[in-house]
JSON list of C-alpha atoms in Angstrom, two decimals:
[
{"chain": "N", "resi": 1, "resn": "ALA", "atom": "CA", "xyz": [0.00, 0.00, -0.01]},
{"chain": "N", "resi": 2, "resn": "GLU", "atom": "CA", "xyz": [2.83, 2.42, 0.84]},
{"chain": "N", "resi": 3, "resn": "PHE", "atom": "CA", "xyz": [4.59, 1.63, -2.45]},
{"chain": "N", "resi": 4, "resn": "LYS", "atom": "CA", "xyz": [1.49, 2.58, -4.48]},
{"chain": "N", "resi": 5, "resn": "MET", "atom": "CA", "xyz": [1.42, 6.02, -2.83]},
{"chain": "N", "resi": 6, "resn": "LEU", "atom": "CA", "xyz": [4.68, 6.87, -4.65]},
{"chain": "N", "resi": 7, "resn": "THR", "atom": "CA", "xyz": [4.96, 8.53, -8.06]},
{"chain": "N", "resi": 8, "resn": "GLY", "atom": "CA", "xyz": [6.48, 6.65, -11.00]},
{"chain": "N", "resi": 9, "resn": "LYS", "atom": "CA", "xyz": [9.39, 8.21, -12.87]},
{"chain": "N", "resi": 10, "resn": "MET", "atom": "CA", "xyz": [11.93, 7.43, -15.57]},
{"chain": "N", "resi": 11, "resn": "ASP", "atom": "CA", "xyz": [14.94, 5.43, -14.39]},
{"chain": "N", "resi": 12, "resn": "ALA", "atom": "CA", "xyz": [17.43, 8.31, -14.47]},
{"chain": "N", "resi": 13, "resn": "SER", "atom": "CA", "xyz": [19.26, 10.71, -12.17]},
{"chain": "N", "resi": 14, "resn": "ASP", "atom": "CA", "xyz": [21.53, 13.74, -12.24]},
{"chain": "N", "resi": 15, "resn": "LYS", "atom": "CA", "xyz": [24.65, 12.90, -10.24]},
{"chain": "N", "resi": 16, "resn": "THR", "atom": "CA", "xyz": [25.83, 16.49, -10.34]},
{"chain": "N", "resi": 17, "resn": "ALA", "atom": "CA", "xyz": [22.68, 17.74, -8.60]},
{"chain": "N", "resi": 18, "resn": "THR", "atom": "CA", "xyz": [22.89, 19.58, -5.28]},
{"chain": "N", "resi": 19, "resn": "THR", "atom": "CA", "xyz": [19.26, 18.98, -4.22]},
{"chain": "N", "resi": 20, "resn": "ALA", "atom": "CA", "xyz": [17.11, 15.87, -3.98]},
{"chain": "N", "resi": 21, "resn": "THR", "atom": "CA", "xyz": [14.62, 17.30, -6.50]},
{"chain": "N", "resi": 22, "resn": "ALA", "atom": "CA", "xyz": [17.31, 17.99, -9.10]},
{"chain": "N", "resi": 23, "resn": "TYR", "atom": "CA", "xyz": [18.85, 14.55, -8.53]},
{"chain": "N", "resi": 24, "resn": "MET", "atom": "CA", "xyz": [15.57, 12.92, -9.53]},
{"chain": "N", "resi": 25, "resn": "GLY", "atom": "CA", "xyz": [15.91, 14.44, -13.02]},
{"chain": "N", "resi": 26, "resn": "GLY", "atom": "CA", "xyz": [18.57, 13.50, -15.52]},
{"chain": "N", "resi": 27, "resn": "THR", "atom": "CA", "xyz": [16.43, 12.04, -18.31]},
{"chain": "N", "resi": 28, "resn": "ALA", "atom": "CA", "xyz": [18.40, 12.12, -21.59]},
{"chain": "N", "resi": 29, "resn": "ASP", "atom": "CA", "xyz": [17.09, 14.69, -24.07]},
{"chain": "N", "resi": 30, "resn": "PHE", "atom": "CA", "xyz": [16.29, 11.96, -26.63]},
{"chain": "N", "resi": 31, "resn": "ARG", "atom": "CA", "xyz": [13.95, 10.16, -24.20]},
{"chain": "N", "resi": 32, "resn": "THR", "atom": "CA", "xyz": [10.58, 11.30, -22.83]},
{"chain": "N", "resi": 33, "resn": "ASP", "atom": "CA", "xyz": [8.94, 11.71, -19.42]},
{"chain": "N", "resi": 34, "resn": "LEU", "atom": "CA", "xyz": [5.55, 12.20, -21.09]},
{"chain": "N", "resi": 35, "resn": "TYR", "atom": "CA", "xyz": [4.04, 9.06, -19.61]},
{"chain": "N", "resi": 36, "resn": "VAL", "atom": "CA", "xyz": [5.50, 9.23, -16.11]},
{"chain": "N", "resi": 37, "resn": "SER", "atom": "CA", "xyz": [5.58, 12.91, -15.12]},
{"chain": "N", "resi": 38, "resn": "GLY", "atom": "CA", "xyz": [3.11, 14.42, -12.69]},
{"chain": "N", "resi": 39, "resn": "LYS", "atom": "CA", "xyz": [0.25, 12.04, -11.87]},
{"chain": "N", "resi": 40, "resn": "SER", "atom": "CA", "xyz": [0.08, 10.37, -15.30]},
{"chain": "N", "resi": 41, "resn": "GLY", "atom": "CA", "xyz": [1.99, 7.29, -14.23]},
{"chain": "N", "resi": 42, "resn": "THR", "atom": "CA", "xyz": [0.27, 4.56, -12.21]},
{"chain": "N", "resi": 43, "resn": "LEU", "atom": "CA", "xyz": [2.37, 2.24, -10.09]},
{"chain": "N", "resi": 44, "resn": "VAL", "atom": "CA", "xyz": [1.37, -1.43, -9.85]},
{"chain": "N", "resi": 45, "resn": "THR", "atom": "CA", "xyz": [2.60, -4.28, -7.71]},
{"chain": "N", "resi": 46, "resn": "HIS", "atom": "CA", "xyz": [4.51, -7.11, -9.35]},
{"chain": "N", "resi": 47, "resn": "ALA", "atom": "CA", "xyz": [1.50, -9.39, -9.08]},
{"chain": "N", "resi": 48, "resn": "GLN", "atom": "CA", "xyz": [-0.71, -6.78, -10.74]},
{"chain": "N", "resi": 49, "resn": "SER", "atom": "CA", "xyz": [1.87, -6.38, -13.49]},
{"chain": "N", "resi": 50, "resn": "VAL", "atom": "CA", "xyz": [1.90, -10.16, -14.04]},
{"chain": "N", "resi": 51, "resn": "ALA", "atom": "CA", "xyz": [-1.90, -10.18, -14.34]},
{"chain": "N", "resi": 52, "resn": "LEU", "atom": "CA", "xyz": [-1.85, -7.33, -16.85]},
{"chain": "N", "resi": 53, "resn": "ILE", "atom": "CA", "xyz": [0.84, -8.96, -18.99]},
{"chain": "N", "resi": 54, "resn": "LYS", "atom": "CA", "xyz": [-1.05, -12.26, -18.97]},
{"chain": "N", "resi": 55, "resn": "LYS", "atom": "CA", "xyz": [-4.31, -10.54, -19.89]},
{"chain": "N", "resi": 56, "resn": "TYR", "atom": "CA", "xyz": [-2.79, -9.33, -23.15]},
{"chain": "N", "resi": 57, "resn": "ASN", "atom": "CA", "xyz": [-1.00, -12.62, -23.81]},
{"chain": "N", "resi": 58, "resn": "ARG", "atom": "CA", "xyz": [2.46, -11.09, -23.63]},
{"chain": "N", "resi": 59, "resn": "LYS", "atom": "CA", "xyz": [5.76, -12.54, -22.43]},
{"chain": "N", "resi": 60, "resn": "ALA", "atom": "CA", "xyz": [7.69, -11.37, -19.35]},
{"chain": "N", "resi": 61, "resn": "THR", "atom": "CA", "xyz": [11.37, -10.65, -18.57]},
{"chain": "N", "resi": 62, "resn": "PRO", "atom": "CA", "xyz": [11.32, -9.51, -14.93]},
{"chain": "N", "resi": 63, "resn": "GLU", "atom": "CA", "xyz": [14.65, -8.45, -13.39]},
{"chain": "N", "resi": 64, "resn": "LEU", "atom": "CA", "xyz": [15.31, -8.89, -9.67]},
{"chain": "N", "resi": 65, "resn": "LYS", "atom": "CA", "xyz": [17.44, -6.02, -8.42]},
{"chain": "N", "resi": 66, "resn": "THR", "atom": "CA", "xyz": [19.90, -6.31, -5.54]},
{"chain": "N", "resi": 67, "resn": "TYR", "atom": "CA", "xyz": [17.91, -6.60, -2.30]},
{"chain": "N", "resi": 68, "resn": "THR", "atom": "CA", "xyz": [19.18, -5.59, 1.12]},
{"chain": "N", "resi": 69, "resn": "PRO", "atom": "CA", "xyz": [16.82, -6.86, 3.83]},
{"chain": "N", "resi": 70, "resn": "GLY", "atom": "CA", "xyz": [16.52, -4.77, 6.97]},
{"chain": "N", "resi": 71, "resn": "PRO", "atom": "CA", "xyz": [15.11, -5.65, 10.39]},
{"chain": "N", "resi": 72, "resn": "GLY", "atom": "CA", "xyz": [11.74, -7.35, 10.06]},
{"chain": "N", "resi": 73, "resn": "MET", "atom": "CA", "xyz": [11.98, -7.56, 6.29]},
{"chain": "N", "resi": 74, "resn": "PRO", "atom": "CA", "xyz": [11.68, -10.80, 4.24]},
{"chain": "N", "resi": 75, "resn": "THR", "atom": "CA", "xyz": [14.84, -12.77, 3.60]},
{"chain": "N", "resi": 76, "resn": "TYR", "atom": "CA", "xyz": [16.57, -12.62, 0.22]},
{"chain": "N", "resi": 77, "resn": "ASP", "atom": "CA", "xyz": [15.40, -16.16, -0.58]},
{"chain": "N", "resi": 78, "resn": "ALA", "atom": "CA", "xyz": [11.82, -15.18, 0.29]},
{"chain": "N", "resi": 79, "resn": "ILE", "atom": "CA", "xyz": [11.96, -12.40, -2.28]},
{"chain": "N", "resi": 80, "resn": "ARG", "atom": "CA", "xyz": [13.49, -14.74, -4.89]},
{"chain": "N", "resi": 81, "resn": "ALA", "atom": "CA", "xyz": [10.69, -17.21, -4.21]},
{"chain": "N", "resi": 82, "resn": "LYS", "atom": "CA", "xyz": [7.95, -14.56, -4.33]},
{"chain": "N", "resi": 83, "resn": "VAL", "atom": "CA", "xyz": [8.93, -13.51, -7.84]},
{"chain": "N", "resi": 84, "resn": "VAL", "atom": "CA", "xyz": [8.25, -17.06, -9.02]},
{"chain": "N", "resi": 85, "resn": "LYS", "atom": "CA", "xyz": [5.11, -17.39, -6.86]},
{"chain": "N", "resi": 86, "resn": "ASP", "atom": "CA", "xyz": [3.52, -14.34, -8.47]},
{"chain": "N", "resi": 87, "resn": "TYR", "atom": "CA", "xyz": [3.70, -16.15, -11.83]},
{"chain": "N", "resi": 88, "resn": "THR", "atom": "CA", "xyz": [2.59, -19.54, -10.54]},
{"chain": "N", "resi": 89, "resn": "ASP", "atom": "CA", "xyz": [-0.33, -17.99, -8.67]},
{"chain": "N", "resi": 90, "resn": "ALA", "atom": "CA", "xyz": [-1.45, -16.34, -11.92]},
{"chain": "N", "resi": 91, "resn": "ALA", "atom": "CA", "xyz": [-1.02, -19.62, -13.84]},
{"chain": "N", "resi": 92, "resn": "PHE", "atom": "CA", "xyz": [1.37, -17.77, -16.12]},
{"chain": "N", "resi": 93, "resn": "PRO", "atom": "CA", "xyz": [3.10, -20.16, -18.57]},
{"chain": "N", "resi": 94, "resn": "ALA", "atom": "CA", "xyz": [6.71, -20.67, -17.48]},
{"chain": "N", "resi": 95, "resn": "ALA", "atom": "CA", "xyz": [7.69, -20.93, -21.17]},
{"chain": "N", "resi": 96, "resn": "ASN", "atom": "CA", "xyz": [6.81, -17.23, -21.50]},
{"chain": "N", "resi": 97, "resn": "VAL", "atom": "CA", "xyz": [8.89, -15.99, -18.53]},
{"chain": "N", "resi": 98, "resn": "TRP", "atom": "CA", "xyz": [12.61, -15.26, -18.40]},
{"chain": "N", "resi": 99, "resn": "LEU", "atom": "CA", "xyz": [13.55, -14.34, -14.80]},
{"chain": "N", "resi": 100, "resn": "GLN", "atom": "CA", "xyz": [16.68, -12.14, -14.85]},
{"chain": "N", "resi": 101, "resn": "SER", "atom": "CA", "xyz": [19.33, -10.90, -12.47]},
{"chain": "N", "resi": 102, "resn": "PHE", "atom": "CA", "xyz": [22.90, -9.59, -12.52]},
{"chain": "N", "resi": 103, "resn": "ASN", "atom": "CA", "xyz": [23.45, -11.49, -9.23]},
{"chain": "N", "resi": 104, "resn": "TYR", "atom": "CA", "xyz": [24.66, -15.06, -9.62]},
{"chain": "N", "resi": 105, "resn": "PRO", "atom": "CA", "xyz": [22.96, -16.26, -6.34]},
{"chain": "N", "resi": 106, "resn": "ASP", "atom": "CA", "xyz": [19.58, -15.05, -7.62]},
{"chain": "N", "resi": 107, "resn": "VAL", "atom": "CA", "xyz": [19.74, -17.12, -10.80]},
{"chain": "N", "resi": 108, "resn": "GLU", "atom": "CA", "xyz": [21.30, -20.03, -8.92]},
{"chain": "N", "resi": 109, "resn": "TYR", "atom": "CA", "xyz": [18.32, -20.00, -6.51]},
{"chain": "N", "resi": 110, "resn": "TRP", "atom": "CA", "xyz": [15.81, -20.07, -9.39]},
{"chain": "N", "resi": 111, "resn": "VAL", "atom": "CA", "xyz": [17.73, -22.83, -11.19]},
{"chain": "N", "resi": 112, "resn": "ARG", "atom": "CA", "xyz": [17.60, -24.97, -8.04]},
{"chain": "N", "resi": 113, "resn": "ASN", "atom": "CA", "xyz": [14.09, -24.10, -6.83]},
{"chain": "N", "resi": 114, "resn": "GLY", "atom": "CA", "xyz": [12.16, -22.59, -9.70]},
{"chain": "N", "resi": 115, "resn": "ASP", "atom": "CA", "xyz": [11.42, -25.77, -11.73]},
{"chain": "N", "resi": 116, "resn": "ALA", "atom": "CA", "xyz": [10.42, -24.73, -15.27]},
{"chain": "N", "resi": 117, "resn": "PHE", "atom": "CA", "xyz": [10.96, -21.06, -14.42]},
{"chain": "N", "resi": 118, "resn": "GLY", "atom": "CA", "xyz": [14.49, -21.88, -13.32]},
{"chain": "N", "resi": 119, "resn": "ARG", "atom": "CA", "xyz": [15.29, -23.56, -16.60]},
{"chain": "N", "resi": 120, "resn": "GLN", "atom": "CA", "xyz": [14.69, -20.23, -18.35]},
{"chain": "N", "resi": 121, "resn": "ALA", "atom": "CA", "xyz": [16.34, -18.01, -15.71]},
{"chain": "N", "resi": 122, "resn": "VAL", "atom": "CA", "xyz": [18.78, -15.54, -17.28]},
{"chain": "N", "resi": 123, "resn": "LEU", "atom": "CA", "xyz": [22.13, -14.45, -15.86]},
{"chain": "N", "resi": 124, "resn": "LEU", "atom": "CA", "xyz": [22.67, -10.83, -16.88]},
{"chain": "N", "resi": 125, "resn": "ASP", "atom": "CA", "xyz": [26.36, -10.30, -17.63]},
{"chain": "N", "resi": 126, "resn": "GLY", "atom": "CA", "xyz": [27.65, -7.05, -16.16]},
{"chain": "N", "resi": 127, "resn": "ASN", "atom": "CA", "xyz": [31.36, -7.65, -16.77]},
{"chain": "N", "resi": 128, "resn": "TYR", "atom": "CA", "xyz": [31.41, -5.45, -19.89]},
{"chain": "N", "resi": 129, "resn": "THR", "atom": "CA", "xyz": [34.22, -7.12, -21.80]},
{"chain": "N", "resi": 130, "resn": "ASP", "atom": "CA", "xyz": [34.52, -6.33, -25.48]},
{"chain": "N", "resi": 131, "resn": "GLY", "atom": "CA", "xyz": [33.57, -9.91, -26.30]},
{"chain": "N", "resi": 132, "resn": "THR", "atom": "CA", "xyz": [37.02, -10.87, -27.53]},
{"chain": "N", "resi": 133, "resn": "THR", "atom": "CA", "xyz": [39.26, -10.96, -24.43]},
{"chain": "N", "resi": 134, "resn": "VAL", "atom": "CA", "xyz": [39.80, -14.53, -23.27]},
{"chain": "N", "resi": 135, "resn": "GLY", "atom": "CA", "xyz": [40.30, -15.55, -19.63]},
{"chain": "N", "resi": 136, "resn": "MET", "atom": "CA", "xyz": [38.00, -16.25, -16.71]},
{"chain": "N", "resi": 137, "resn": "ASP", "atom": "CA", "xyz": [38.03, -16.49, -12.93]},
{"chain": "N", "resi": 138, "resn": "GLU", "atom": "CA", "xyz": [37.81, -20.25, -12.38]},
{"chain": "N", "resi": 139, "resn": "SER", "atom": "CA", "xyz": [36.94, -19.78, -8.68]},
{"chain": "N", "resi": 140, "resn": "ASN", "atom": "CA", "xyz": [33.79, -17.86, -9.50]},
{"chain": "N", "resi": 141, "resn": "PRO", "atom": "CA", "xyz": [32.17, -18.63, -12.87]},
{"chain": "N", "resi": 142, "resn": "SER", "atom": "CA", "xyz": [29.86, -15.61, -12.60]},
{"chain": "N", "resi": 143, "resn": "LYS", "atom": "CA", "xyz": [32.80, -13.19, -12.59]},
{"chain": "N", "resi": 144, "resn": "ALA", "atom": "CA", "xyz": [34.98, -13.13, -15.68]},
{"chain": "N", "resi": 145, "resn": "ILE", "atom": "CA", "xyz": [38.35, -11.59, -16.39]},
{"chain": "N", "resi": 146, "resn": "GLY", "atom": "CA", "xyz": [37.30, -11.79, -20.04]},
{"chain": "N", "resi": 147, "resn": "LEU", "atom": "CA", "xyz": [34.87, -14.40, -21.25]},
{"chain": "N", "resi": 148, "resn": "PRO", "atom": "CA", "xyz": [32.70, -16.16, -18.63]},
{"chain": "N", "resi": 149, "resn": "ASN", "atom": "CA", "xyz": [33.24, -19.88, -18.04]},
{"chain": "N", "resi": 150, "resn": "PHE", "atom": "CA", "xyz": [30.21, -20.93, -20.06]},
{"chain": "N", "resi": 151, "resn": "VAL", "atom": "CA", "xyz": [30.95, -24.62, -19.61]},
{"chain": "N", "resi": 152, "resn": "ALA", "atom": "CA", "xyz": [30.85, -24.23, -15.80]},
{"chain": "N", "resi": 153, "resn": "LEU", "atom": "CA", "xyz": [27.66, -22.18, -15.97]},
{"chain": "N", "resi": 154, "resn": "LYS", "atom": "CA", "xyz": [25.97, -24.77, -18.18]},
{"chain": "N", "resi": 155, "resn": "ALA", "atom": "CA", "xyz": [27.07, -27.55, -15.82]},
{"chain": "N", "resi": 156, "resn": "ALA", "atom": "CA", "xyz": [25.51, -25.61, -12.91]},
{"chain": "N", "resi": 157, "resn": "GLY", "atom": "CA", "xyz": [22.15, -25.59, -14.70]},
{"chain": "N", "resi": 158, "resn": "PHE", "atom": "CA", "xyz": [22.35, -22.13, -16.21]},
{"chain": "N", "resi": 159, "resn": "ASN", "atom": "CA", "xyz": [20.80, -22.15, -19.68]},
{"chain": "N", "resi": 160, "resn": "TRP", "atom": "CA", "xyz": [20.61, -18.43, -20.53]},
{"chain": "N", "resi": 161, "resn": "ILE", "atom": "CA", "xyz": [23.20, -15.62, -20.59]},
{"chain": "N", "resi": 162, "resn": "ALA", "atom": "CA", "xyz": [22.41, -11.98, -21.35]},
{"chain": "N", "resi": 163, "resn": "PRO", "atom": "CA", "xyz": [25.24, -9.58, -22.18]},
{"chain": "N", "resi": 164, "resn": "PRO", "atom": "CA", "xyz": [24.91, -6.15, -23.77]},
{"chain": "N", "resi": 165, "resn": "GLN", "atom": "CA", "xyz": [24.74, -6.30, -27.55]},
{"chain": "N", "resi": 166, "resn": "GLN", "atom": "CA", "xyz": [28.30, -5.18, -28.31]},
{"chain": "N", "resi": 167, "resn": "MET", "atom": "CA", "xyz": [29.75, -8.21, -26.50]},
{"chain": "N", "resi": 168, "resn": "LEU", "atom": "CA", "xyz": [28.16, -10.46, -29.12]},
{"chain": "N", "resi": 169, "resn": "LEU", "atom": "CA", "xyz": [29.36, -8.67, -32.23]},
{"chain": "N", "resi": 170, "resn": "LYS", "atom": "CA", "xyz": [32.62, -7.42, -33.74]},
{"chain": "N", "resi": 171, "resn": "ASN", "atom": "CA", "xyz": [33.66, -5.48, -36.78]},
{"chain": "N", "resi": 172, "resn": "ALA", "atom": "CA", "xyz": [35.35, -7.81, -39.26]},
{"chain": "N", "resi": 173, "resn": "ALA", "atom": "CA", "xyz": [36.58, -5.85, -42.27]},
{"chain": "N", "resi": 174, "resn": "GLY", "atom": "CA", "xyz": [33.56, -3.60, -42.16]},
{"chain": "N", "resi": 175, "resn": "LYS", "atom": "CA", "xyz": [31.01, -6.40, -41.65]},
{"chain": "N", "resi": 176, "resn": "PHE", "atom": "CA", "xyz": [29.19, -7.76, -38.63]},
{"chain": "N", "resi": 177, "resn": "ALA", "atom": "CA", "xyz": [30.68, -10.97, -37.23]},
{"chain": "N", "resi": 178, "resn": "PRO", "atom": "CA", "xyz": [30.08, -13.03, -34.07]},
{"chain": "N", "resi": 179, "resn": "SER", "atom": "CA", "xyz": [32.45, -12.27, -31.20]},
{"chain": "N", "resi": 180, "resn": "ASP", "atom": "CA", "xyz": [34.50, -14.87, -29.36]},
{"chain": "N", "resi": 181, "resn": "TYR", "atom": "CA", "xyz": [31.96, -14.45, -26.54]},
{"chain": "N", "resi": 182, "resn": "ALA", "atom": "CA", "xyz": [29.03, -15.36, -28.75]},
{"chain": "N", "resi": 183, "resn": "LYS", "atom": "CA", "xyz": [30.82, -18.37, -30.26]},
{"chain": "N", "resi": 184, "resn": "ALA", "atom": "CA", "xyz": [31.97, -19.68, -26.85]},
{"chain": "N", "resi": 185, "resn": "ALA", "atom": "CA", "xyz": [28.49, -19.32, -25.34]},
{"chain": "N", "resi": 186, "resn": "LYS", "atom": "CA", "xyz": [26.84, -21.22, -28.18]},
{"chain": "N", "resi": 187, "resn": "ALA", "atom": "CA", "xyz": [29.55, -23.89, -28.15]},
{"chain": "N", "resi": 188, "resn": "ALA", "atom": "CA", "xyz": [28.73, -24.55, -24.48]},
{"chain": "N", "resi": 189, "resn": "GLY", "atom": "CA", "xyz": [25.02, -24.90, -25.27]},
{"chain": "N", "resi": 190, "resn": "MET", "atom": "CA", "xyz": [23.98, -21.56, -23.75]},
{"chain": "N", "resi": 191, "resn": "ASN", "atom": "CA", "xyz": [21.02, -19.56, -25.04]},
{"chain": "N", "resi": 192, "resn": "ILE", "atom": "CA", "xyz": [21.71, -15.86, -25.56]},
{"chain": "N", "resi": 193, "resn": "ASN", "atom": "CA", "xyz": [19.40, -12.90, -24.95]},
{"chain": "N", "resi": 194, "resn": "ALA", "atom": "CA", "xyz": [21.03, -9.54, -25.61]},
{"chain": "N", "resi": 195, "resn": "TRP", "atom": "CA", "xyz": [20.20, -6.40, -23.67]},
{"chain": "N", "resi": 196, "resn": "THR", "atom": "CA", "xyz": [17.68, -3.95, -25.07]},
{"chain": "N", "resi": 197, "resn": "LEU", "atom": "CA", "xyz": [18.87, -0.93, -27.10]},
{"chain": "N", "resi": 198, "resn": "GLU", "atom": "CA", "xyz": [16.46, 1.52, -25.45]},
{"chain": "N", "resi": 199, "resn": "ARG", "atom": "CA", "xyz": [19.35, 3.59, -24.04]},
{"chain": "N", "resi": 200, "resn": "SER", "atom": "CA", "xyz": [21.33, 3.85, -27.25]},
{"chain": "N", "resi": 201, "resn": "GLY", "atom": "CA", "xyz": [22.56, 7.25, -28.31]},
{"chain": "N", "resi": 202, "resn": "HIS", "atom": "CA", "xyz": [21.88, 8.89, -31.66]},
{"chain": "N", "resi": 203, "resn": "LEU", "atom": "CA", "xyz": [22.90, 6.65, -34.55]},
{"chain": "N", "resi": 204, "resn": "ALA", "atom": "CA", "xyz": [24.14, 9.71, -36.46]},
{"chain": "N", "resi": 205, "resn": "SER", "atom": "CA", "xyz": [26.93, 10.05, -33.90]},
{"chain": "N", "resi": 206, "resn": "GLY", "atom": "CA", "xyz": [27.72, 6.32, -33.74]},
{"chain": "N", "resi": 207, "resn": "GLY", "atom": "CA", "xyz": [25.01, 5.04, -31.39]},
{"chain": "N", "resi": 208, "resn": "GLY", "atom": "CA", "xyz": [27.09, 5.25, -28.24]},
{"chain": "N", "resi": 209, "resn": "TRP", "atom": "CA", "xyz": [28.12, 2.49, -25.88]},
{"chain": "N", "resi": 210, "resn": "TYR", "atom": "CA", "xyz": [25.94, -0.28, -27.34]},
{"chain": "N", "resi": 211, "resn": "TYR", "atom": "CA", "xyz": [27.64, 0.07, -30.72]},
{"chain": "N", "resi": 212, "resn": "SER", "atom": "CA", "xyz": [31.21, 0.39, -29.42]},
{"chain": "N", "resi": 213, "resn": "SER", "atom": "CA", "xyz": [32.49, -3.00, -30.66]},
{"chain": "N", "resi": 214, "resn": "VAL", "atom": "CA", "xyz": [31.18, -2.63, -34.22]},
{"chain": "N", "resi": 215, "resn": "ASN", "atom": "CA", "xyz": [32.25, 0.98, -34.65]},
{"chain": "N", "resi": 216, "resn": "ALA", "atom": "CA", "xyz": [35.89, 0.14, -33.90]}
]
């Protein structure tokens, strides 16, 4: 109930701001706050969102953010479990849900406890390699020096990996080509789901970060 009293806004901030109000700004000039400014945005709970998505026969890619439980708050595992429960309670087809997280323990929990939902759980890759640098941290397969240890991830039950687009492509003599990252992931039997391009810059100026590997 307290959550729904808040006002929705674009996921952006101004880190140079000197006031809380100014900090809440920061939306890039090529994006819009038209649908979230003032009272035009309506917040919904996750369960309500699930029901709405199901009503229109859409698919879902929910991301669990890092959670820090305080006194009296649910445990981390309880939150991980609730994400799945909201879909099972709604009889939402697991084949249409890709649970996502940057945190290895989140995806590991779903793989072990989420049944069909766990088989489609997605590990978001936040290591930001260029997709060509080889080398990984064998002691922790979720943290790579270069390419993740896809074989170890697959052996642990992870079926999906999701890096930003530029880690999957490279510029080969002016043409698109698969990166070492993409080839290694597929060789290990991993499914790949690239990040969205919604935050790309103007294509006229190169497209920004998401195009960095193919503009080289």
